[in-house]
PDB file of C-alpha atoms in Angstrom:
ATOM      1  CA  MET A  76      -6.328  11.716 -15.490  1.00 84.00           C
ATOM      2  CA  LYS A  77      -9.857  12.890 -14.765  1.00 90.00           C
ATOM      3  CA  VAL A  78     -11.030  15.033 -11.910  1.00 92.00           C
ATOM      4  CA  ASN A  79     -14.674  14.868 -10.770  1.00 90.00           C
ATOM      5  CA  ARG A  80     -16.443  16.817  -8.102  1.00 90.00           C
ATOM      6  CA  TYR A  81     -17.163  14.698  -5.023  1.00 88.00           C
ATOM      7  CA  GLY A  82     -19.644  16.423  -2.878  1.00 86.00           C
ATOM      8  CA  TRP A  83     -19.637  20.068  -1.827  1.00 85.00           C
ATOM      9  CA  GLN A  84     -15.883  20.443  -1.009  1.00 91.00           C
ATOM     10  CA  GLY A  85     -14.228  17.369  -2.485  1.00 93.00           C
ATOM     11  CA  ALA A  86     -13.022  15.916  -5.732  1.00 93.00           C
ATOM     12  CA  LEU A  87     -12.030  12.435  -6.940  1.00 93.00           C
ATOM     13  CA  ILE A  88      -8.971  12.254  -9.116  1.00 93.00           C
ATOM     14  CA  GLU A  89      -9.000   9.143 -11.349  1.00 91.00           C
ATOM     15  CA  CYS A  90      -5.659   7.891 -12.478  1.00 86.00           C
ATOM     16  CA  HIS A  91      -3.652   4.748 -13.339  1.00 81.00           C
ATOM     17  CA  SER A  92      -2.551   2.723 -10.270  1.00 75.00           C
ATOM     18  CA  GLU A  93       1.117   3.539 -10.924  1.00 73.00           C
ATOM     19  CA  GLU A  94       0.346   7.328 -10.789  1.00 80.00           C
ATOM     20  CA  VAL A  95      -1.443   7.243  -7.406  1.00 82.00           C
ATOM     21  CA  SER A  96       1.631   7.814  -5.286  1.00 77.00           C
ATOM     22  CA  ALA A  97       2.879  10.686  -7.448  1.00 80.00           C
ATOM     23  CA  VAL A  98      -0.549  12.324  -7.487  1.00 86.00           C
ATOM     24  CA  THR A  99      -0.911  11.876  -3.685  1.00 83.00           C
ATOM     25  CA  ASP A 100       2.596  13.393  -3.059  1.00 81.00           C
ATOM     26  CA  THR A 101       1.749  16.354  -5.206  1.00 85.00           C
ATOM     27  CA  CYS A 102      -1.593  16.971  -3.363  1.00 87.00           C
ATOM     28  CA  LEU A 103       0.037  16.569   0.060  1.00 83.00           C
ATOM     29  CA  ARG A 104       2.689  19.133  -0.803  1.00 83.00           C
ATOM     30  CA  SER A 105       0.031  21.709  -1.636  1.00 86.00           C
ATOM     31  CA  ASP A 106      -1.738  23.780   0.976  1.00 86.00           C
ATOM     32  CA  LEU A 107      -5.066  23.505  -0.836  1.00 90.00           C
ATOM     33  CA  PHE A 108      -6.450  20.368   0.832  1.00 93.00           C
ATOM     34  CA  THR A 109      -7.546  19.391   4.346  1.00 92.00           C
ATOM     35  CA  GLU A 110      -7.582  15.714   3.327  1.00 90.00           C
ATOM     36  CA  VAL A 111      -5.806  13.537   0.770  1.00 88.00           C
ATOM     37  CA  VAL A 112      -6.940   9.900   0.530  1.00 86.00           C
ATOM     38  CA  PRO A 113      -5.317   7.580  -1.972  1.00 86.00           C
ATOM     39  CA  ALA A 114      -6.923   4.324  -3.151  1.00 84.00           C
ATOM     40  CA  GLU A 115      -6.017   1.845  -5.894  1.00 80.00           C
ATOM     41  CA  CYS A 116      -6.868   4.036  -8.891  1.00 84.00           C
ATOM     42  CA  THR A 117      -8.117   7.254  -7.330  1.00 89.00           C
ATOM     43  CA  VAL A 118      -7.149  10.023  -4.926  1.00 90.00           C
ATOM     44  CA  LEU A 119      -9.862  11.767  -2.953  1.00 92.00           C
ATOM     45  CA  VAL A 120      -9.078  15.375  -1.919  1.00 93.00           C
ATOM     46  CA  CYS A 121     -11.153  17.656   0.332  1.00 94.00           C
ATOM     47  CA  TRP A 122     -10.865  21.334   1.137  1.00 94.00           C
ATOM     48  CA  ASP A 123     -12.421  23.991   3.332  1.00 90.00           C
ATOM     49  CA  LYS A 124     -12.021  27.020   1.061  1.00 85.00           C
ATOM     50  CA  ASP A 125     -13.054  28.190  -2.491  1.00 87.00           C
ATOM     51  CA  LEU A 126     -11.491  25.869  -5.006  1.00 89.00           C
ATOM     52  CA  SER A 127     -12.329  24.974  -8.565  1.00 89.00           C
ATOM     53  CA  ILE A 128     -11.778  21.764 -10.515  1.00 89.00           C
ATOM     54  CA  SER A 129      -9.605  23.602 -12.904  1.00 90.00           C
ATOM     55  CA  GLN A 130      -7.270  24.565 -10.100  1.00 89.00           C
ATOM     56  CA  ILE A 131      -6.837  20.916  -9.158  1.00 90.00           C
ATOM     57  CA  GLU A 132      -6.286  19.957 -12.773  1.00 89.00           C
ATOM     58  CA  ASN A 133      -3.538  22.560 -13.000  1.00 87.00           C
ATOM     59  CA  LEU A 134      -1.960  21.370  -9.783  1.00 86.00           C
ATOM     60  CA  ILE A 135      -1.605  17.727 -11.003  1.00 84.00           C
ATOM     61  CA  ALA A 136      -0.673  18.572 -14.557  1.00 81.00           C
ATOM     62  CA  ASN A 137       3.045  18.307 -13.753  1.00 70.00           C
ATOM     63  CA  PHE A 138       2.909  15.760 -10.864  1.00 63.00           C
ATOM     64  CA  THR A 139       5.493  13.415 -12.392  1.00 54.00           C
ATOM     65  CA  ALA A 140       8.370  15.944 -12.159  1.00 48.00           C
ATOM     66  CA  VAL A 141       7.474  16.958  -8.624  1.00 50.00           C
ATOM     67  CA  SER A 142       7.218  13.333  -7.385  1.00 53.00           C
ATOM     68  CA  ALA A 143      10.464  12.233  -9.093  1.00 50.00           C
ATOM     69  CA  ALA A 144      12.356  14.878  -7.052  1.00 46.00           C
ATOM     70  CA  SER A 145      11.038  13.593  -3.727  1.00 59.00           C
ATOM     71  CA  PRO A 146      10.968   9.830  -3.339  1.00 68.00           C
ATOM     72  CA  GLY A 147       9.251   8.528  -0.241  1.00 76.00           C
ATOM     73  CA  ARG A 148      11.188   7.394   2.904  1.00 87.00           C
ATOM     74  CA  LEU A 149      12.616   3.932   2.780  1.00 94.00           C
ATOM     75  CA  VAL A 150      11.199   1.737   5.596  1.00 96.00           C
ATOM     76  CA  GLU A 151      12.900  -1.644   6.269  1.00 97.00           C
ATOM     77  CA  ILE A 152      10.757  -4.237   8.010  1.00 98.00           C
ATOM     78  CA  PRO A 153      12.411  -7.337   9.667  1.00 98.00           C
ATOM     79  CA  VAL A 154      10.567 -10.468   8.637  1.00 98.00           C
ATOM     80  CA  THR A 155      10.827 -14.127   9.462  1.00 97.00           C
ATOM     81  CA  TYR A 156       9.766 -15.977   6.308  1.00 97.00           C
ATOM     82  CA  ASN A 157       7.935 -18.802   8.074  1.00 96.00           C
ATOM     83  CA  GLY A 158       4.423 -18.328   6.760  1.00 96.00           C
ATOM     84  CA  GLN A 159       2.099 -21.359   6.573  1.00 96.00           C
ATOM     85  CA  ASP A 160       1.553 -20.814   2.827  1.00 97.00           C
ATOM     86  CA  LEU A 161       5.210 -20.481   1.848  1.00 98.00           C
ATOM     87  CA  THR A 162       5.595 -24.093   0.645  1.00 97.00           C
ATOM     88  CA  GLU A 163       2.417 -23.899  -1.380  1.00 97.00           C
ATOM     89  CA  VAL A 164       3.456 -20.494  -2.888  1.00 98.00           C
ATOM     90  CA  ALA A 165       6.714 -22.150  -3.988  1.00 98.00           C
ATOM     91  CA  GLN A 166       4.948 -25.005  -5.568  1.00 97.00           C
ATOM     92  CA  LEU A 167       2.413 -22.756  -7.421  1.00 97.00           C
ATOM     93  CA  THR A 168       5.169 -20.516  -8.754  1.00 97.00           C
ATOM     94  CA  GLY A 169       7.610 -23.309  -9.699  1.00 97.00           C
ATOM     95  CA  LEU A 170      10.235 -21.696  -7.420  1.00 97.00           C
ATOM     96  CA  SER A 171      11.990 -22.989  -4.343  1.00 97.00           C
ATOM     97  CA  GLU A 172      11.170 -21.563  -1.022  1.00 97.00           C
ATOM     98  CA  SER A 173      14.529 -19.795  -0.805  1.00 96.00           C
ATOM     99  CA  GLU A 174      13.911 -18.301  -4.311  1.00 97.00           C
ATOM    100  CA  VAL A 175      10.521 -16.986  -3.224  1.00 98.00           C
ATOM    101  CA  ILE A 176      12.127 -15.373  -0.170  1.00 97.00           C
ATOM    102  CA  GLU A 177      15.016 -13.943  -2.194  1.00 97.00           C
ATOM    103  CA  LEU A 178      12.644 -12.440  -4.837  1.00 97.00           C
ATOM    104  CA  HIS A 179      10.272 -11.011  -2.241  1.00 98.00           C
ATOM    105  CA  SER A 180      12.981  -9.581   0.035  1.00 97.00           C
ATOM    106  CA  SER A 181      15.059  -8.088  -2.751  1.00 97.00           C
ATOM    107  CA  THR A 182      12.066  -6.055  -3.993  1.00 97.00           C
ATOM    108  CA  VAL A 183      11.544  -2.428  -2.944  1.00 96.00           C
ATOM    109  CA  PHE A 184       7.786  -2.055  -2.695  1.00 95.00           C
ATOM    110  CA  ASN A 185       5.625   1.116  -2.776  1.00 89.00           C
ATOM    111  CA  ALA A 186       3.099   1.676   0.005  1.00 90.00           C
ATOM    112  CA  ALA A 187       0.183   2.705  -2.260  1.00 86.00           C
ATOM    113  CA  PHE A 188      -2.893   2.920  -0.109  1.00 87.00           C
ATOM    114  CA  ALA A 189      -4.464   1.743   3.101  1.00 87.00           C
ATOM    115  CA  GLY A 190      -7.731  -0.298   3.309  1.00 84.00           C
ATOM    116  CA  PHE A 191      -9.441  -3.378   4.752  1.00 87.00           C
ATOM    117  CA  ALA A 192      -8.326  -2.621   8.305  1.00 89.00           C
ATOM    118  CA  PRO A 193      -6.489   0.300  10.097  1.00 89.00           C
ATOM    119  CA  GLY A 194      -2.836   0.131   9.170  1.00 91.00           C
ATOM    120  CA  PHE A 195      -3.272  -2.529   6.419  1.00 95.00           C
ATOM    121  CA  MET A 196      -1.139  -0.996   3.662  1.00 94.00           C
ATOM    122  CA  TYR A 197      -1.369  -2.250   0.130  1.00 93.00           C
ATOM    123  CA  CYS A 198       2.155  -2.429  -1.228  1.00 93.00           C
ATOM    124  CA  THR A 199       2.655  -2.580  -4.971  1.00 91.00           C
ATOM    125  CA  GLY A 200       5.715  -3.791  -6.947  1.00 92.00           C
ATOM    126  CA  LEU A 201       5.232  -7.525  -6.375  1.00 95.00           C
ATOM    127  CA  PRO A 202       7.091  -9.446  -9.089  1.00 96.00           C
ATOM    128  CA  GLU A 203       4.739 -10.928 -11.584  1.00 96.00           C
ATOM    129  CA  ILE A 204       5.781 -14.542 -10.848  1.00 97.00           C
ATOM    130  CA  LEU A 205       4.597 -14.148  -7.230  1.00 98.00           C
ATOM    131  CA  GLN A 206       1.241 -12.642  -8.128  1.00 97.00           C
ATOM    132  CA  LEU A 207      -1.055 -15.475  -6.977  1.00 97.00           C
ATOM    133  CA  PRO A 208      -4.803 -15.120  -6.419  1.00 96.00           C
ATOM    134  CA  ARG A 209      -6.373 -14.976  -3.021  1.00 96.00           C
ATOM    135  CA  ARG A 210      -7.074 -18.315  -1.370  1.00 95.00           C
ATOM    136  CA  ALA A 211     -10.176 -20.068  -2.400  1.00 93.00           C
ATOM    137  CA  THR A 212     -11.287 -20.338   1.268  1.00 94.00           C
ATOM    138  CA  PRO A 213     -10.382 -17.464   3.535  1.00 94.00           C
ATOM    139  CA  ARG A 214      -9.117 -18.128   7.000  1.00 96.00           C
ATOM    140  CA  ILE A 215     -11.337 -17.168   9.965  1.00 95.00           C
ATOM    141  CA  SER A 216      -8.359 -15.728  11.786  1.00 96.00           C
ATOM    142  CA  VAL A 217      -4.994 -14.421  10.624  1.00 97.00           C
ATOM    143  CA  PRO A 218      -2.551 -13.292  13.307  1.00 96.00           C
ATOM    144  CA  ALA A 219      -1.367  -9.693  13.536  1.00 96.00           C
ATOM    145  CA  GLY A 220       2.074  -9.326  11.918  1.00 97.00           C
ATOM    146  CA  SER A 221       1.445 -11.821   9.215  1.00 98.00           C
ATOM    147  CA  LEU A 222       3.137 -10.969   5.909  1.00 98.00           C
ATOM    148  CA  ALA A 223       0.959 -11.884   2.954  1.00 98.00           C
ATOM    149  CA  MET A 224       0.565 -11.670  -0.774  1.00 98.00           C
ATOM    150  CA  ALA A 225      -2.499 -11.665  -3.095  1.00 97.00           C
ATOM    151  CA  ASP A 226      -2.876 -10.615  -6.716  1.00 95.00           C
ATOM    152  CA  ALA A 227      -0.519  -7.719  -7.323  1.00 93.00           C
ATOM    153  CA  TYR A 228      -0.069  -6.737  -3.669  1.00 95.00           C
ATOM    154  CA  THR A 229       1.876  -7.611  -0.512  1.00 98.00           C
ATOM    155  CA  ALA A 230       0.861  -6.401   2.973  1.00 97.00           C
ATOM    156  CA  ILE A 231       1.070  -7.063   6.676  1.00 98.00           C
ATOM    157  CA  TYR A 232      -1.994  -7.803   8.674  1.00 97.00           C
ATOM    158  CA  PRO A 233      -2.017  -5.138  11.441  1.00 96.00           C
ATOM    159  CA  LEU A 234      -4.660  -6.844  13.589  1.00 94.00           C
ATOM    160  CA  ASN A 235      -5.971 -10.378  14.208  1.00 95.00           C
ATOM    161  CA  SER A 236      -8.665 -10.690  11.531  1.00 94.00           C
ATOM    162  CA  PRO A 237     -10.129 -12.889   8.899  1.00 95.00           C
ATOM    163  CA  GLY A 238      -8.195 -12.980   5.640  1.00 96.00           C
ATOM    164  CA  GLY A 239      -7.690 -14.790   2.381  1.00 96.00           C
ATOM    165  CA  TRP A 240      -4.184 -13.807   1.384  1.00 98.00           C
ATOM    166  CA  ASN A 241      -1.216 -16.148   1.046  1.00 98.00           C
ATOM    167  CA  LEU A 242       0.852 -16.041   4.294  1.00 98.00           C
ATOM    168  CA  ILE A 243       4.603 -16.120   3.717  1.00 98.00           C
ATOM    169  CA  GLY A 244       6.033 -14.682   6.903  1.00 97.00           C
ATOM    170  CA  THR A 245       5.734 -12.780  10.175  1.00 97.00           C
ATOM    171  CA  THR A 246       7.033  -9.612  11.741  1.00 97.00           C
ATOM    172  CA  ASP A 247       7.080  -8.274  15.274  1.00 96.00           C
ATOM    173  CA  ILE A 248       6.587  -4.694  14.071  1.00 96.00           C
ATOM    174  CA  LYS A 249       3.278  -3.233  15.299  1.00 95.00           C
ATOM    175  CA  MET A 250       1.658  -1.944  12.102  1.00 95.00           C
ATOM    176  CA  PHE A 251      -1.042   0.077  13.812  1.00 94.00           C
ATOM    177  CA  ASP A 252      -1.181   1.796  17.149  1.00 90.00           C
ATOM    178  CA  ALA A 253      -4.240   4.064  17.770  1.00 89.00           C
ATOM    179  CA  LYS A 254      -2.403   5.821  20.642  1.00 90.00           C
ATOM    180  CA  ALA A 255       0.654   6.715  18.640  1.00 89.00           C
ATOM    181  CA  ASP A 256       1.331  10.167  17.057  1.00 89.00           C
ATOM    182  CA  GLN A 257       1.463   8.281  13.731  1.00 89.00           C
ATOM    183  CA  PRO A 258      -0.943   5.417  14.251  1.00 90.00           C
ATOM    184  CA  SER A 259      -0.043   3.634  11.038  1.00 92.00           C
ATOM    185  CA  PHE A 260       3.531   2.332  10.775  1.00 93.00           C
ATOM    186  CA  LEU A 261       3.510   2.729   6.983  1.00 93.00           C
ATOM    187  CA  LEU A 262       2.266   5.807   5.072  1.00 88.00           C
ATOM    188  CA  PRO A 263       1.192   6.084   1.436  1.00 83.00           C
ATOM    189  CA  GLY A 264       4.312   6.837  -0.645  1.00 83.00           C
ATOM    190  CA  ASP A 265       6.725   5.026   1.596  1.00 90.00           C
ATOM    191  CA  ARG A 266       9.225   2.656  -0.060  1.00 92.00           C
ATOM    192  CA  VAL A 267       9.207  -0.671   1.763  1.00 96.00           C
ATOM    193  CA  ARG A 268      11.797  -3.374   1.923  1.00 97.00           C
ATOM    194  CA  PHE A 269      11.317  -6.695   3.864  1.00 98.00           C
ATOM    195  CA  VAL A 270      14.558  -7.806   5.558  1.00 97.00           C
ATOM    196  CA  PRO A 271      14.849 -11.572   6.286  1.00 97.00           C
ATOM    197  CA  VAL A 272      15.684 -12.477   9.776  1.00 93.00           C
ATOM    198  CA  SER A 273      15.824 -15.825  11.587  1.00 78.00           C
ATOM    199  CA  LYS A 274      14.382 -16.844  14.940  1.00 61.00           C
TER     200      LYS A 274
END
């Protein structure tokens, strides 16, 4: 890992994508930072006191042991696997629709980082066979609550928005509520499991 100063009172920690959650957890547990912002391969930290890069390097040196002792909360999200791309996903992967559903719903994902839109949480852990590229032509509008996959990620669209991911299901869970004490339903570090339901 590499730590670079980022402005006057910030630093950018560069790490492997599979290390982001552990580094984030370690930084959140510390009282050194006012902000901890995970991304795909980096964690941005900010502070309001005197802090050196070497102090941050020392903090994250043993992040693996700290994180292993405190797995994130398990969040189960009820999903109806009725997405308009489910049939195409099955064809492209060589699986049946039921096999796609079984594989996706039996995986425990990790909420890695937020981006694109408020509450849009990139979840890692997608089985390799399901890792399809984004659609060649994005949709102008994807309904809020749409469960989707693209590349190595799965996520739920929190708002009606344009989008180019493969849609495989829907949920009634509100993924973002600006008026709530915790606006984003998922937080980085959460473990996520999608539970099939029927309508």
